[in-house]
């Protein structure tokens, strides 16, 4: 692997040839209307590309192409071993194109190039490898019926599925859907967020190079209320798998109800609690973890530990540690290889996040560090790491998902109060408890209502464990073998053995 600090990413960005048409039936194609929208980099406001602004007609064409590919059996009827080999090849091609994919990701949504190269590209490739490896090891079942019958329980691909994804990890969130969907034999239509279309298009091109037949993997670019809605409402899409905000997730339930009752999977927002208890002996270590996690990816993380619920006896030490880390994290141009904190995704999101500083102050929280935009002259979107202290859990900065580098600290007086505050949220995605007491670790983990609990750690990443939330954080799970449940239908076949 080349040393990324030796690459002149600024020059590479100038040399980059960006493809920005939709990708349907294995070809780059203009939208039927000929409309485009401008993709602007949050790094400095530069124009990156004019991207195809698709609508219902383009979605119809993509669905037809995906259906035709599915029916042809070129992919769906391949043996699992053959699909495995092609997906492994795809993973390797993704790695071979690491620098271009990482650069597109950073230009499009502002994350540090050091992260795009080391985290996003690798995790995307690993995800394809993992599902490739799994698919020829999954067996059907024979049910324990009466002896005069043989009942087979088999898995079949859903058929044509769609994935609608957000902009915070554009490639990786897409891969979490694409890899199990393709491994299971489905055809897929991917709709990237309008803020971050570019890596999706590049991935689709590389998929054809890897040997995935034309029409099996399509990308329809454009706005949510047009393209996302058209996919949700389509009568010939069998499953729609969404990652994004809770509000839009609810629309997809509605779209399914108003159309063909397609299967829906939802990975939605979060307001994850991080319980720092006095029974944990290293407050500094825990506080360092919460700071590094909330400011990672500019705070644009569904699992960001955005509520630190801390017992009062260790509150002061925790705040001091977090503030020191916040001071050292200076947002900078994400194309510099040393940058740890980059740009927010766009102007609208920056304004939305900044508004929470006013809300925090109005509600009576203390802004102990940050709270300002920075590098304004660059023309880009940068926000200082921000900490709100003495927050009450009924304040908006404790209830609303901010999706930016802003931490709300809520002091509490007991473990029971910490659990009560943790669960007093519409969300239930990730959570964390820090204690050295084994009994407390187990009892608190059980009482927290969330899809994921980390004990004395945070955001551990591995393909082997399911990822997703309860309450308004979603329905279903990405990652692990459980994700394959979403992308397959179970069929029961009864065979009479009476002769
Ligand atoms: P968003 O909901 O605004 O957009 C997500 C996608 O939905 C985009 O592709 C968008 O174009 C589309 N969309 C928007 N409006 C639509 C509509 N009316 N009909 C159909 N489609 C529509 O979310 P975002 O701002 O891109 O991403 C941030 C959100 O994603 C946060 O809430 C975050 O927590 C969530 N997220 C969740 C996970 C998870 O795994 N749980 C992971 C990453 C991000």
Short mmCIF file of C-alpha atoms and ligand atoms in Angstrom, two decimals:
data_model
loop_
_atom_site.label_atom_id
_atom_site.label_comp_id
_atom_site.label_asym_id
_atom_site.label_seq_id
_atom_site.Cartn_x
_atom_site.Cartn_y
_atom_site.Cartn_z
CA UNK A 1 0.00 0.00 0.00
CA UNK A 2 1.42 3.40 -0.96
CA UNK A 3 2.11 5.92 1.81
CA UNK A 4 -0.77 8.38 1.53
CA UNK A 5 1.28 11.24 2.96
CA UNK A 6 3.54 11.07 -0.13
CA UNK A 7 0.63 11.69 -2.51
CA UNK A 8 -0.20 15.25 -3.57
CA UNK A 9 -3.97 14.93 -3.12
CA UNK A 10 -4.58 18.55 -4.12
CA UNK A 11 -3.00 17.91 -7.52
CA UNK A 12 -4.71 14.52 -7.81
CA UNK A 13 -8.03 16.28 -7.29
CA UNK A 14 -7.29 18.64 -10.16
CA UNK A 15 -6.32 15.74 -12.45
CA UNK A 16 -9.39 13.63 -11.60
CA UNK A 17 -11.82 12.76 -14.40
CA UNK A 18 -15.21 12.49 -12.74
CA UNK A 19 -18.02 10.43 -14.25
CA UNK A 20 -21.39 11.79 -13.20
CA UNK A 21 -24.07 10.30 -15.43
CA UNK A 22 -26.46 7.69 -14.06
CA UNK A 23 -25.43 4.04 -14.53
CA UNK A 24 -28.19 1.86 -15.94
CA UNK A 25 -27.93 -1.47 -17.74
CA UNK A 26 -24.16 -1.39 -17.50
CA UNK A 27 -23.79 2.01 -19.22
CA UNK A 28 -23.34 5.61 -18.12
CA UNK A 29 -26.42 7.45 -19.29
CA UNK A 30 -27.93 10.95 -19.17
CA UNK A 31 -31.23 11.40 -17.36
CA UNK A 32 -34.22 11.16 -19.72
CA UNK A 33 -35.06 14.81 -19.04
CA UNK A 34 -31.43 15.86 -19.61
CA UNK A 35 -31.53 17.64 -16.25
CA UNK A 36 -28.49 17.74 -13.99
CA UNK A 37 -27.63 19.14 -10.57
CA UNK A 38 -24.32 20.59 -9.46
CA UNK A 39 -22.16 18.64 -7.08
CA UNK A 40 -20.25 21.10 -4.91
CA UNK A 41 -17.34 20.16 -2.67
CA UNK A 42 -17.70 21.22 0.97
CA UNK A 43 -13.89 21.52 1.13
CA UNK A 44 -13.87 24.92 -0.57
CA UNK A 45 -17.08 25.30 -2.55
CA UNK A 46 -15.54 24.16 -5.84
CA UNK A 47 -17.80 22.62 -8.47
CA UNK A 48 -17.03 18.93 -8.89
CA UNK A 49 -19.48 17.81 -11.54
CA UNK A 50 -22.91 18.15 -13.10
CA UNK A 51 -24.68 14.99 -11.97
CA UNK A 52 -27.65 13.41 -13.79
CA UNK A 53 -30.87 14.51 -12.07
CA UNK A 54 -33.00 11.42 -12.62
CA UNK A 55 -36.71 11.12 -11.96
CA UNK A 56 -39.56 8.61 -12.30
CA UNK A 57 -38.81 7.79 -15.95
CA UNK A 58 -35.18 6.93 -15.22
CA UNK A 59 -36.26 4.79 -12.28
CA UNK A 60 -38.68 2.91 -14.56
CA UNK A 61 -35.88 2.22 -17.03
CA UNK A 62 -33.52 1.09 -14.26
CA UNK A 63 -36.16 -1.26 -12.81
CA UNK A 64 -36.82 -2.78 -16.24
CA UNK A 65 -33.11 -3.30 -16.75
CA UNK A 66 -32.69 -4.85 -13.28
CA UNK A 67 -35.74 -7.11 -13.81
CA UNK A 68 -34.48 -8.25 -17.20
CA UNK A 69 -31.08 -9.07 -15.71
CA UNK A 70 -32.71 -10.93 -12.83
CA UNK A 71 -34.96 -13.00 -15.10
CA UNK A 72 -32.08 -13.84 -17.43
CA UNK A 73 -30.47 -15.77 -14.59
CA UNK A 74 -27.01 -14.52 -15.62
CA UNK A 75 -26.47 -13.57 -11.99
CA UNK A 76 -29.40 -14.96 -10.00
CA UNK A 77 -28.90 -18.51 -11.29
CA UNK A 78 -25.14 -18.59 -11.06
CA UNK A 79 -23.85 -21.03 -8.49
CA UNK A 80 -22.93 -19.47 -5.15
CA UNK A 81 -19.30 -20.39 -5.83
CA UNK A 82 -19.35 -18.41 -9.08
CA UNK A 83 -20.93 -15.35 -7.45
CA UNK A 84 -18.36 -15.62 -4.68
CA UNK A 85 -15.45 -15.53 -7.14
CA UNK A 86 -16.83 -12.47 -8.94
CA UNK A 87 -17.54 -10.58 -5.71
CA UNK A 88 -14.06 -11.36 -4.43
CA UNK A 89 -12.70 -10.02 -7.68
CA UNK A 90 -14.82 -6.90 -7.17
CA UNK A 91 -13.36 -6.46 -3.65
CA UNK A 92 -9.85 -6.66 -5.07
CA UNK A 93 -10.65 -4.16 -7.84
CA UNK A 94 -12.01 -1.78 -5.18
CA UNK A 95 -8.68 -2.05 -3.34
CA UNK A 96 -6.77 -1.50 -6.59
CA UNK A 97 -8.75 1.73 -7.09
CA UNK A 98 -8.28 2.85 -3.51
CA UNK A 99 -6.82 6.29 -4.22
CA UNK A 100 -9.46 7.34 -6.75
CA UNK A 101 -12.38 6.11 -4.64
CA UNK A 102 -10.98 7.76 -1.51
CA UNK A 103 -10.39 11.03 -3.32
CA UNK A 104 -13.92 11.08 -4.74
CA UNK A 105 -15.33 10.42 -1.26
CA UNK A 106 -13.30 13.17 0.37
CA UNK A 107 -14.04 15.74 -2.34
CA UNK A 108 -17.73 14.95 -2.30
CA UNK A 109 -18.46 14.92 1.43
CA UNK A 110 -15.45 16.41 3.17
CA UNK A 111 -14.03 13.60 5.32
CA UNK A 112 -10.24 13.47 5.85
CA UNK A 113 -8.40 11.67 3.04
CA UNK A 114 -6.55 9.67 5.71
CA UNK A 115 -9.90 8.18 6.76
CA UNK A 116 -11.27 7.62 3.24
CA UNK A 117 -8.17 5.67 2.26
CA UNK A 118 -7.72 3.66 5.45
CA UNK A 119 -11.30 3.20 6.62
CA UNK A 120 -13.92 3.71 3.90
CA UNK A 121 -12.23 1.92 0.99
CA UNK A 122 -10.92 -0.96 3.10
CA UNK A 123 -14.19 -1.50 4.93
CA UNK A 124 -16.09 -1.43 1.62
CA UNK A 125 -13.79 -4.02 0.03
CA UNK A 126 -13.86 -6.17 3.18
CA UNK A 127 -17.65 -6.10 3.17
CA UNK A 128 -17.78 -7.54 -0.39
CA UNK A 129 -15.20 -10.17 0.55
CA UNK A 130 -17.13 -11.15 3.66
CA UNK A 131 -20.46 -11.76 1.90
CA UNK A 132 -18.66 -13.41 -1.03
CA UNK A 133 -17.06 -15.82 1.44
CA UNK A 134 -20.33 -16.48 3.25
CA UNK A 135 -22.65 -17.24 0.37
CA UNK A 136 -21.40 -20.74 -0.50
CA UNK A 137 -21.59 -21.81 3.16
CA UNK A 138 -25.26 -21.24 3.79
CA UNK A 139 -27.43 -24.35 3.73
CA UNK A 140 -31.16 -24.82 3.53
CA UNK A 141 -33.10 -26.95 6.01
CA UNK A 142 -35.16 -30.11 6.02
CA UNK A 143 -38.07 -29.67 8.41
CA UNK A 144 -38.83 -32.38 11.01
CA UNK A 145 -42.20 -33.29 9.48
CA UNK A 146 -44.05 -36.62 9.39
CA UNK A 147 -42.20 -39.37 7.53
CA UNK A 148 -44.53 -39.40 4.55
CA UNK A 149 -43.42 -35.88 3.60
CA UNK A 150 -40.17 -34.17 2.80
CA UNK A 151 -40.35 -30.42 3.54
CA UNK A 152 -37.51 -28.28 2.27
CA UNK A 153 -36.84 -24.79 3.60
CA UNK A 154 -34.83 -22.87 1.04
CA UNK A 155 -33.72 -19.29 0.52
CA UNK A 156 -34.37 -17.42 -2.71
CA UNK A 157 -33.30 -13.92 -3.73
CA UNK A 158 -36.06 -11.29 -3.41
CA UNK A 159 -35.60 -10.30 -7.05
CA UNK A 160 -35.17 -6.59 -7.79
CA UNK A 161 -34.21 -4.56 -4.74
CA UNK A 162 -33.33 -0.90 -4.20
CA UNK A 163 -30.97 0.74 -1.73
CA UNK A 164 -31.32 4.40 -0.74
CA UNK A 165 -28.36 5.63 1.27
CA UNK A 166 -27.03 8.75 3.05
CA UNK A 167 -23.89 10.81 2.58
CA UNK A 168 -21.87 10.21 5.77
CA UNK A 169 -20.22 6.95 4.62
CA UNK A 170 -21.48 6.89 1.04
CA UNK A 171 -19.56 3.86 -0.20
CA UNK A 172 -19.71 1.84 2.99
CA UNK A 173 -23.43 2.33 3.66
CA UNK A 174 -24.05 1.28 0.06
CA UNK A 175 -21.76 -1.76 0.46
CA UNK A 176 -23.67 -2.95 3.54
CA UNK A 177 -26.71 -3.35 1.24
CA UNK A 178 -25.04 -4.17 -2.08
CA UNK A 179 -22.82 -6.98 -0.85
CA UNK A 180 -25.45 -9.20 0.82
CA UNK A 181 -28.01 -8.33 -1.89
CA UNK A 182 -25.67 -9.32 -4.72
CA UNK A 183 -24.28 -12.34 -2.91
CA UNK A 184 -27.84 -13.63 -2.54
CA UNK A 185 -28.45 -13.22 -6.29
CA UNK A 186 -30.62 -10.09 -6.42
CA UNK A 187 -30.42 -7.28 -8.97
CA UNK A 188 -30.09 -3.87 -7.34
CA UNK A 189 -30.73 -0.20 -7.96
CA UNK A 190 -28.71 2.11 -5.76
CA UNK A 191 -29.71 5.70 -5.08
CA UNK A 192 -26.90 7.63 -3.44
CA UNK A 193 -27.56 10.83 -1.51
CA UNK A 194 -27.48 13.88 -3.79
CA UNK A 195 -24.58 15.25 -1.71
CA UNK A 196 -22.40 12.23 -2.48
CA UNK A 197 -23.14 10.48 -5.78
CA UNK A 198 -19.65 10.04 -7.13
CA UNK A 199 -18.28 6.90 -5.48
CA UNK A 200 -21.55 5.03 -6.14
CA UNK A 201 -21.09 5.65 -9.86
CA UNK A 202 -17.46 4.58 -9.76
CA UNK A 203 -18.38 1.40 -7.85
CA UNK A 204 -20.98 0.49 -10.49
CA UNK A 205 -18.40 0.88 -13.25
CA UNK A 206 -15.93 -1.30 -11.32
CA UNK A 207 -18.61 -3.93 -10.70
CA UNK A 208 -18.99 -4.48 -14.46
CA UNK A 209 -15.20 -4.69 -14.76
CA UNK A 210 -15.27 -7.35 -12.02
CA UNK A 211 -17.71 -9.49 -14.00
CA UNK A 212 -21.08 -8.58 -12.48
CA UNK A 213 -23.42 -8.77 -15.50
CA UNK A 214 -24.83 -5.56 -16.95
CA UNK A 215 -28.15 -4.51 -15.42
CA UNK A 216 -27.52 -6.31 -12.13
CA UNK A 217 -26.15 -3.20 -10.39
CA UNK A 218 -27.62 0.17 -11.43
CA UNK A 219 -27.16 3.63 -9.96
CA UNK A 220 -29.88 6.27 -10.30
CA UNK A 221 -28.70 9.67 -9.12
CA UNK A 222 -30.94 12.55 -8.09
CA UNK A 223 -33.01 14.03 -5.32
CA UNK A 224 -34.78 12.08 -2.60
CA UNK A 225 -38.35 13.28 -3.13
CA UNK A 226 -38.06 12.36 -6.83
CA UNK A 227 -35.79 9.31 -7.20
CA UNK A 228 -36.08 7.97 -3.64
CA UNK A 229 -39.86 8.30 -3.71
CA UNK A 230 -40.13 6.73 -7.19
CA UNK A 231 -38.17 3.70 -5.94
CA UNK A 232 -40.27 3.47 -2.78
CA UNK A 233 -43.53 3.65 -4.75
CA UNK A 234 -42.49 1.32 -7.60
CA UNK A 235 -44.76 -1.66 -8.15
CA UNK A 236 -41.98 -3.89 -9.50
CA UNK A 237 -39.38 -3.50 -6.75
CA UNK A 238 -39.46 -6.36 -4.25
CA UNK A 239 -37.49 -4.83 -1.40
CA UNK A 240 -36.26 -1.38 -0.42
CA UNK A 241 -33.40 -0.98 2.02
CA UNK A 242 -32.85 2.47 3.43
CA UNK A 243 -30.20 4.12 5.56
CA UNK A 244 -30.85 7.71 6.55
CA UNK A 245 -32.92 9.90 8.82
CA UNK A 246 -35.87 8.65 10.84
CA UNK A 247 -38.18 11.13 9.12
CA UNK A 248 -37.41 9.81 5.63
CA UNK A 249 -37.46 6.22 6.93
CA UNK A 250 -41.09 6.77 7.87
CA UNK A 251 -41.83 7.92 4.31
CA UNK A 252 -40.56 4.58 3.02
CA UNK A 253 -43.03 2.71 5.23
CA UNK A 254 -45.72 4.88 3.69
CA UNK A 255 -44.47 4.35 0.13
CA UNK A 256 -44.53 0.57 0.66
CA UNK A 257 -48.04 0.71 2.09
CA UNK A 258 -49.27 2.81 -0.83
CA UNK A 259 -47.66 0.60 -3.49
CA UNK A 260 -46.89 -3.13 -3.45
CA UNK A 261 -46.03 -3.79 0.22
CA UNK A 262 -42.42 -4.33 -0.72
CA UNK A 263 -40.12 -5.52 2.06
CA UNK A 264 -38.64 -2.53 3.88
CA UNK A 265 -35.40 -2.38 5.90
CA UNK A 266 -34.58 0.79 7.84
CA UNK A 267 -31.27 1.91 9.39
CA UNK A 268 -32.11 5.30 10.90
CA UNK A 269 -30.90 7.98 13.25
CA UNK A 270 -29.52 7.81 16.76
CA UNK A 271 -28.80 9.77 19.92
CA UNK A 272 -26.53 7.25 21.49
CA UNK A 273 -25.91 7.41 25.26
CA UNK A 274 -22.44 6.87 26.71
CA UNK A 275 -22.71 6.02 30.41
CA UNK A 276 -19.55 6.91 32.29
CA UNK A 277 -19.96 5.48 35.79
CA UNK A 278 -17.82 6.15 38.86
CA UNK A 279 -17.21 2.40 39.11
CA UNK A 280 -14.98 2.72 36.04
CA UNK A 281 -11.49 3.38 37.35
CA UNK A 282 -10.02 5.33 34.43
CA UNK A 283 -12.23 8.34 33.77
CA UNK A 284 -9.63 9.85 31.47
CA UNK A 285 -9.60 6.81 29.19
CA UNK A 286 -13.37 6.75 28.93
CA UNK A 287 -13.56 10.50 28.33
CA UNK A 288 -10.88 10.24 25.64
CA UNK A 289 -12.94 7.55 23.91
CA UNK A 290 -16.12 9.60 23.97
CA UNK A 291 -14.31 12.67 22.58
CA UNK A 292 -12.59 10.76 19.79
CA UNK A 293 -15.84 9.03 18.88
CA UNK A 294 -18.14 12.07 18.83
CA UNK A 295 -15.71 14.16 16.77
CA UNK A 296 -14.82 11.34 14.35
CA UNK A 297 -16.17 11.92 10.83
CA UNK A 298 -17.07 15.49 11.93
CA UNK A 299 -19.73 13.98 14.18
CA UNK A 300 -21.63 12.80 11.11
CA UNK A 301 -22.11 9.32 12.52
CA UNK A 302 -25.37 7.56 13.23
CA UNK A 303 -23.72 5.84 16.20
CA UNK A 304 -21.97 8.97 17.51
CA UNK A 305 -22.06 8.93 21.34
CA UNK A 306 -23.77 12.31 21.38
CA UNK A 307 -25.01 12.10 25.00
CA UNK A 308 -22.38 11.63 27.70
CA UNK A 309 -24.29 10.61 30.81
CA UNK A 310 -21.76 10.90 33.60
CA UNK A 311 -21.90 10.34 37.33
CA UNK A 312 -21.30 13.63 39.13
CA UNK A 313 -18.22 12.45 41.06
CA UNK A 314 -16.26 12.00 37.78
CA UNK A 315 -17.96 14.77 35.80
CA UNK A 316 -15.27 17.43 36.23
CA UNK A 317 -12.37 15.20 35.21
CA UNK A 318 -14.34 13.96 32.19
CA UNK A 319 -15.14 17.50 30.99
CA UNK A 320 -11.53 18.61 31.38
CA UNK A 321 -10.26 15.65 29.32
CA UNK A 322 -12.84 16.15 26.57
CA UNK A 323 -12.19 19.90 26.33
CA UNK A 324 -8.43 19.27 25.97
CA UNK A 325 -9.05 16.86 23.10
CA UNK A 326 -11.51 19.27 21.46
CA UNK A 327 -8.84 22.00 21.63
CA UNK A 328 -6.35 19.79 19.82
CA UNK A 329 -8.74 18.85 17.01
CA UNK A 330 -8.56 21.70 14.53
CA UNK A 331 -10.71 21.29 11.42
CA UNK A 332 -8.60 21.59 8.29
CA UNK A 333 -8.56 20.88 4.56
CA UNK A 334 -9.36 17.14 4.34
CA UNK A 335 -7.03 16.77 1.33
CA UNK A 336 -4.05 17.30 3.66
CA UNK A 337 -2.94 13.83 4.72
CA UNK A 338 -2.49 14.93 8.39
CA UNK A 339 -6.01 16.36 8.77
CA UNK A 340 -8.05 14.58 11.45
CA UNK A 341 -11.22 16.63 11.17
CA UNK A 342 -12.51 17.74 7.79
CA UNK A 343 -15.50 19.59 6.37
CA UNK A 344 -19.21 19.18 7.05
CA UNK A 345 -21.10 17.77 4.08
CA UNK A 346 -22.65 20.99 2.77
CA UNK A 347 -23.81 24.50 3.57
CA UNK A 348 -27.39 23.52 4.48
CA UNK A 349 -26.24 20.87 6.96
CA UNK A 350 -23.64 23.25 8.43
CA UNK A 351 -26.36 25.83 9.07
CA UNK A 352 -28.64 23.21 10.61
CA UNK A 353 -25.90 21.98 12.95
CA UNK A 354 -24.82 25.52 13.90
CA UNK A 355 -28.38 26.36 14.88
CA UNK A 356 -28.05 23.88 17.75
CA UNK A 357 -25.59 26.26 19.43
CA UNK A 358 -28.35 28.87 19.71
CA UNK A 359 -30.80 26.21 20.84
CA UNK A 360 -28.38 24.96 23.54
CA UNK A 361 -27.80 28.48 24.86
CA UNK A 362 -31.48 29.33 24.82
CA UNK A 363 -32.33 26.15 26.72
CA UNK A 364 -29.70 26.94 29.39
CA UNK A 365 -26.82 24.55 28.55
CA UNK A 366 -23.21 25.79 28.92
CA UNK A 367 -21.14 25.96 25.72
CA UNK A 368 -17.74 25.06 27.19
CA UNK A 369 -15.78 24.92 23.95
CA UNK A 370 -16.36 25.48 20.23
CA UNK A 371 -19.72 26.57 18.93
CA UNK A 372 -18.29 28.40 15.95
CA UNK A 373 -17.75 27.94 12.26
CA UNK A 374 -14.14 28.10 11.19
CA UNK A 375 -12.02 28.42 8.00
CA UNK A 376 -14.82 30.54 6.55
CA UNK A 377 -12.47 32.21 4.05
CA UNK A 378 -11.75 28.81 2.49
CA UNK A 379 -15.29 28.80 1.10
CA UNK A 380 -15.84 25.43 2.79
CA UNK A 381 -17.99 24.11 5.63
CA UNK A 382 -16.09 23.69 8.91
CA UNK A 383 -17.32 23.58 12.50
CA UNK A 384 -15.20 23.53 15.65
CA UNK A 385 -15.58 20.57 18.00
CA UNK A 386 -18.26 21.73 20.42
CA UNK A 387 -19.19 20.65 23.94
CA UNK A 388 -22.40 21.51 25.79
CA UNK A 389 -22.23 20.89 29.53
CA UNK A 390 -24.89 20.73 32.26
CA UNK A 391 -27.43 19.57 29.72
CA UNK A 392 -30.79 18.26 30.89
CA UNK A 393 -32.15 15.30 28.98
CA UNK A 394 -35.34 17.14 28.03
CA UNK A 395 -33.36 19.86 26.19
CA UNK A 396 -33.36 19.65 22.41
CA UNK A 397 -29.58 19.09 22.27
CA UNK A 398 -30.21 15.88 24.24
CA UNK A 399 -33.25 14.74 22.27
CA UNK A 400 -32.58 15.73 18.64
CA UNK A 401 -29.99 14.07 16.43
CA UNK A 402 -27.53 16.89 15.63
CA UNK A 403 -25.29 14.85 13.31
CA UNK A 404 -22.35 17.19 13.83
CA UNK A 405 -19.32 17.55 16.14
CA UNK A 406 -21.37 18.44 19.21
CA UNK A 407 -21.42 16.58 22.51
CA UNK A 408 -24.08 17.04 25.19
CA UNK A 409 -22.91 16.22 28.71
CA UNK A 410 -25.59 15.24 31.22
CA UNK A 411 -24.47 14.85 34.87
CA UNK A 412 -26.47 12.34 36.94
CA UNK A 413 -26.51 11.19 40.57
CA UNK A 414 -26.86 7.41 40.31
CA UNK A 415 -26.64 4.41 38.04
CA UNK A 416 -30.43 4.12 38.00
CA UNK A 417 -30.76 7.71 36.88
CA UNK A 418 -28.14 7.08 34.17
CA UNK A 419 -30.21 4.18 32.80
CA UNK A 420 -33.44 6.16 32.96
CA UNK A 421 -31.85 9.08 31.06
CA UNK A 422 -30.26 6.72 28.52
CA UNK A 423 -33.63 5.19 27.67
CA UNK A 424 -35.50 8.50 27.61
CA UNK A 425 -35.02 8.96 23.86
CA UNK A 426 -36.97 8.19 20.71
CA UNK A 427 -33.85 6.43 19.42
CA UNK A 428 -32.17 3.15 20.31
CA UNK A 429 -29.19 2.59 18.03
CA UNK A 430 -25.85 2.32 19.90
CA UNK A 431 -25.01 2.79 23.56
CA UNK A 432 -22.08 2.31 25.87
CA UNK A 433 -21.47 1.64 29.53
CA UNK A 434 -18.17 2.11 31.33
CA UNK A 435 -17.65 0.27 34.61
CA UNK A 436 -15.17 -2.17 36.15
CA UNK A 437 -17.94 -3.89 38.06
CA UNK A 438 -19.00 -7.07 36.27
CA UNK A 439 -22.46 -7.09 37.77
CA UNK A 440 -23.09 -3.46 36.78
CA UNK A 441 -21.78 -4.13 33.24
CA UNK A 442 -24.27 -6.95 32.71
CA UNK A 443 -27.29 -5.43 34.43
CA UNK A 444 -26.93 -2.02 32.79
CA UNK A 445 -26.34 -3.59 29.32
CA UNK A 446 -29.59 -5.54 29.71
CA UNK A 447 -31.57 -2.51 30.80
CA UNK A 448 -30.46 -0.22 27.98
CA UNK A 449 -32.91 -0.31 25.11
CA UNK A 450 -30.63 -0.25 22.08
CA UNK A 451 -29.51 -2.42 19.17
CA UNK A 452 -25.86 -2.25 20.21
CA UNK A 453 -24.21 -1.96 23.64
CA UNK A 454 -20.47 -1.43 23.98
CA UNK A 455 -18.97 -2.19 27.40
CA UNK A 456 -15.74 -0.28 28.08
CA UNK A 457 -15.22 0.32 24.36
CA UNK A 458 -16.92 2.14 21.48
CA UNK A 459 -17.65 1.70 17.78
CA UNK A 460 -15.82 -1.59 17.48
CA UNK A 461 -16.13 -2.49 13.83
CA UNK A 462 -16.40 -5.99 12.48
CA UNK A 463 -18.52 -7.62 9.78
CA UNK A 464 -19.47 -10.50 12.07
CA UNK A 465 -21.98 -8.69 14.29
CA UNK A 466 -25.42 -7.32 13.34
CA UNK A 467 -25.77 -3.54 13.15
CA UNK A 468 -29.02 -1.65 13.64
CA UNK A 469 -31.40 -0.14 16.10
CA UNK A 470 -34.63 -0.44 18.05
CA UNK A 471 -37.39 2.16 18.58
CA UNK A 472 -37.15 4.92 15.95
CA UNK A 473 -33.60 3.91 15.00
CA UNK A 474 -34.89 1.35 12.55
CA UNK A 475 -36.11 -2.07 11.57
CA UNK A 476 -33.81 -4.97 10.66
CA UNK A 477 -30.06 -5.35 10.75
CA UNK A 478 -27.16 -4.70 8.39
CA UNK A 479 -23.91 -6.70 8.52
CA UNK A 480 -23.35 -10.29 9.66
CA UNK A 481 -25.23 -13.34 8.35
CA UNK A 482 -28.45 -11.84 9.72
CA UNK A 483 -28.41 -9.23 6.93
CA UNK A 484 -28.94 -12.05 4.43
CA UNK A 485 -32.38 -12.60 5.97
CA UNK A 486 -33.46 -9.26 4.49
CA UNK A 487 -32.28 -10.03 0.99
CA UNK A 488 -33.79 -13.50 0.72
CA UNK A 489 -37.28 -14.97 0.94
CA UNK A 490 -37.73 -18.26 2.72
CA UNK A 491 -39.65 -20.87 0.75
CA UNK A 492 -41.23 -24.06 2.16
CA UNK A 493 -41.54 -26.88 -0.38
CA UNK A 494 -43.62 -29.93 0.63
CA UNK A 495 -42.99 -33.18 -1.22
CA UNK A 496 -45.34 -36.11 -0.69
CA UNK A 497 -43.48 -39.38 -0.25
CA UNK A 498 -46.65 -41.48 -0.61
CA UNK A 499 -46.24 -43.60 -3.67
P1 LIG B 1 -31.76 11.64 4.69
O1 LIG B 1 -32.80 10.81 5.32
O2 LIG B 1 -32.02 13.08 4.51
O3 LIG B 1 -31.38 11.09 3.25
C1 LIG B 1 -31.05 9.74 3.04
C2 LIG B 1 -31.45 9.35 1.64
O4 LIG B 1 -32.85 9.49 1.50
C3 LIG B 1 -30.81 10.20 0.55
O5 LIG B 1 -30.44 9.38 -0.52
C4 LIG B 1 -31.93 11.15 0.17
O6 LIG B 1 -31.85 11.60 -1.16
C5 LIG B 1 -33.16 10.26 0.35
N1 LIG B 1 -34.38 11.02 0.60
C6 LIG B 1 -34.50 12.25 1.17
N2 LIG B 1 -35.80 12.64 1.19
C7 LIG B 1 -36.51 11.65 0.62
C8 LIG B 1 -37.90 11.45 0.35
N3 LIG B 1 -38.80 12.37 0.65
N4 LIG B 1 -38.27 10.29 -0.25
C9 LIG B 1 -37.37 9.34 -0.57
N5 LIG B 1 -36.05 9.48 -0.36
C10 LIG B 1 -35.62 10.61 0.23
O7 LIG B 1 -30.44 11.39 5.56
P2 LIG B 1 -28.99 12.02 5.36
O8 LIG B 1 -29.06 13.45 5.79
O9 LIG B 1 -28.47 11.70 4.02
O10 LIG B 1 -28.14 11.16 6.40
C11 LIG B 1 -28.12 11.40 7.76
C12 LIG B 1 -29.03 10.44 8.49
O11 LIG B 1 -28.69 9.09 8.20
C13 LIG B 1 -28.90 10.56 9.99
O12 LIG B 1 -30.17 10.55 10.58
C14 LIG B 1 -28.13 9.32 10.38
O13 LIG B 1 -28.29 8.90 11.70
C15 LIG B 1 -28.64 8.33 9.41
N6 LIG B 1 -27.72 7.18 9.28
C16 LIG B 1 -28.08 5.99 9.85
C17 LIG B 1 -27.21 4.91 9.79
C18 LIG B 1 -27.58 3.57 10.40
O14 LIG B 1 -26.98 2.58 10.01
N7 LIG B 1 -28.52 3.51 11.32
C19 LIG B 1 -25.98 5.04 9.13
C20 LIG B 1 -25.65 6.27 8.57
C21 LIG B 1 -26.53 7.34 8.65
#
